[in-house]
Amino acid sequence: LGISTLDSWVDKARPWFEIEAVIRQILGALGYGHARGLLHRDLKPANVIVFPDGSVKLADFGIALDIRDIKNPTEQVIGTPASMAPEQIRGSIRDLGPPTDLYALGCLAWGLVTGLPVFTEQAHSALIAHLSVEPGVFRPRVPIPVGLERWIRQCLLKDPRMRFQRAADALRALA
């Protein structure tokens, strides 16, 4: 059928126009969900399905959160260590919002462009790195537009107030 996940893209360099199309579609899906109070909280290549026509769909909403319906927020750390935002790692549901998913999108974009995760450490060390270490040298394996590194690094800022606040903001800046 030709259906795969973005996991297969990390292993093979793709031209920027294909990566950009995927990022734009993910931003559209995130924006749709965020407008309805839904946070994915586990955006990663394995949770993005790619169809033969190049369209993508977000999958695995198993730990998604409706932030409009939180009665008693509890502290819990849940997600994938390679792409968790600092506020997600700290486990405070009150601090979660669209910038949390946009951090994960920054991790995903970094991986698609460089072929490597933002932090190469194993689970526990990666969590610590997401909390306190700035991303290292950005080495794209394909030609990219001027400003893309800055865009990705803004997604990866430690303080969620300094990231793009909405998917639409990130999409506008990507243009």
C-alpha atoms as one frame of an Amber mdcrd trajectory, in Angstrom:
protein
   0.000   0.000   0.000   2.960   2.342   0.458   1.755   3.630   3.830   4.546
   4.249   6.341   5.460   6.491   9.233   7.959   9.320   9.390  10.330   6.879
  11.108  11.317   5.752   7.622  12.162   9.366   6.699  14.692   9.828   9.486
  16.906   7.119   7.991  16.906   8.616   4.497  17.529  12.212   3.492  14.540
  13.843   1.810  14.521  17.096  -0.132  13.443  20.187   1.780  10.211  20.611
  -0.199   9.012  17.182   1.015   9.995  17.897   4.623   8.320  21.304   4.464
   5.085  19.789   3.138   5.017  17.345   6.044   5.746  20.053   8.635   2.991
  22.254   7.198   0.466  19.406   7.360   1.442  18.584  10.936   1.056  22.244
  11.883  -2.403  22.207  10.330  -3.400  19.133  12.317  -1.958  20.533  15.546
  -3.724  23.845  14.991  -7.029  22.041  14.472  -6.570  20.052  17.675  -5.276
  22.967  19.730  -8.282  25.103  18.720 -10.411  22.412  20.335  -8.286  22.202
  23.500  -6.519  18.980  22.510  -2.782  18.467  23.070  -1.202  15.447  21.400
   1.706  15.194  23.909   3.503  12.451  21.942   4.376  13.919  18.567   7.212
  11.862  17.099   8.012  10.278  13.722   6.377   6.972  14.658   3.080   8.798
  15.282   2.886  10.463  11.876   1.479   8.277   9.108   2.635   9.080   5.566
   0.443   8.110   2.613   1.694   7.481  -0.947   0.307  10.835  -2.144   2.453
  12.667   0.435  -0.369  13.465   2.823   0.167  12.797   6.508  -2.066  12.060
   9.483  -1.287  12.289  13.177  -1.800   9.015  15.003  -1.714   7.600  18.534
  -3.689  10.008  20.647  -3.327   7.625  23.611  -1.898  10.291  25.934  -3.626
  13.278  24.352  -5.057  15.760  26.823  -8.143  17.956  26.624  -6.870  20.966
  28.536 -10.387  22.442  28.681 -11.607  19.517  30.766  -9.012  19.268  33.527
 -10.804  19.158  36.868  -7.954  18.132  39.152  -4.575  18.478  37.472  -2.075
  15.919  38.665   1.674  15.882  38.316   2.693  13.157  35.892   5.519  12.658
  33.438   4.225  11.038  30.293   5.505  11.049  26.716   8.523  10.010  24.658
  11.851  11.178  26.152  13.380  12.065  22.763  10.740  14.736  22.107   9.316
  15.883  25.429   9.125  19.585  26.196  10.659  20.773  29.477   7.251  21.580
  30.990   6.054  18.093  30.074   9.089  16.541  31.755   8.415  18.553  34.907
   4.958  16.957  34.924   2.852  20.028  35.587  -0.316  19.791  33.525  -1.049
  23.449  34.289   2.009  24.472  32.233   1.065  22.456  29.155  -0.322  24.129
  26.051   0.183  24.376  22.295   3.874  25.327  22.754   4.366  21.853  24.289
   3.413  20.150  21.020   5.393  22.738  19.059   8.514  21.780  21.031   7.985
  18.180  19.917   7.520  19.420  16.358  10.882  21.166  16.647  12.426  17.851
  17.693  10.749  16.113  14.770  11.883  18.779  12.274  15.454  18.633  13.624
  15.486  14.869  13.081  14.078  15.054   9.556  16.608  17.676   8.503  19.698
  16.292  10.263  18.930  12.572  10.526  19.686  12.692  14.265  17.686  13.458
  17.404  18.188  16.812  19.116  19.777  14.987  22.045  21.388  11.612  21.382
  21.494  10.516  25.011  19.393   7.622  26.265  16.021   8.157  27.983  16.915
   9.566  31.422  19.829  11.633  30.147  17.732  12.920  27.237  15.102  14.132
  29.713  17.746  16.035  31.648  19.126  17.490  28.401  15.668  18.712  27.331
  15.408  20.492  30.685  18.779  22.186  30.813  20.997  21.759  27.727  20.770
  23.907  24.623  20.647  21.953  21.353  24.075  21.498  19.826  25.405  22.083
  16.351  22.756  21.902  13.644  24.065  19.951  10.631  21.456  19.628   7.873
  21.986  16.751   5.487  19.988  18.485   2.755  19.968  22.082   1.520  17.506
  24.129   3.588  16.215  27.687   3.415  17.895  30.489   5.321  16.164  30.896
   8.653  15.039  27.296   9.113  17.570  26.612  11.858  16.353  29.711  13.723
  12.728  28.517  13.299  13.552  25.066  14.702  15.536  26.546  17.589  12.598
  28.794  18.470  10.420  25.677  18.709  13.063  24.208  21.046  13.370  27.072
  23.514  13.223  25.877  27.124  10.684  28.517  28.177   7.322  27.762  26.515
   6.447  31.487  26.614   9.343  32.149  24.222   8.264  29.507  21.668   5.606
  29.993  19.040   2.340  30.185  20.953   0.115  28.680  18.280   0.569  26.395
  15.299  -0.595  29.280  13.089   2.262  31.445  14.427   4.771  28.696  13.622
   3.276  28.211  10.165   3.424  31.935   9.396   7.075  32.083  10.532   7.931
  28.996   8.473   6.688  30.792   5.356
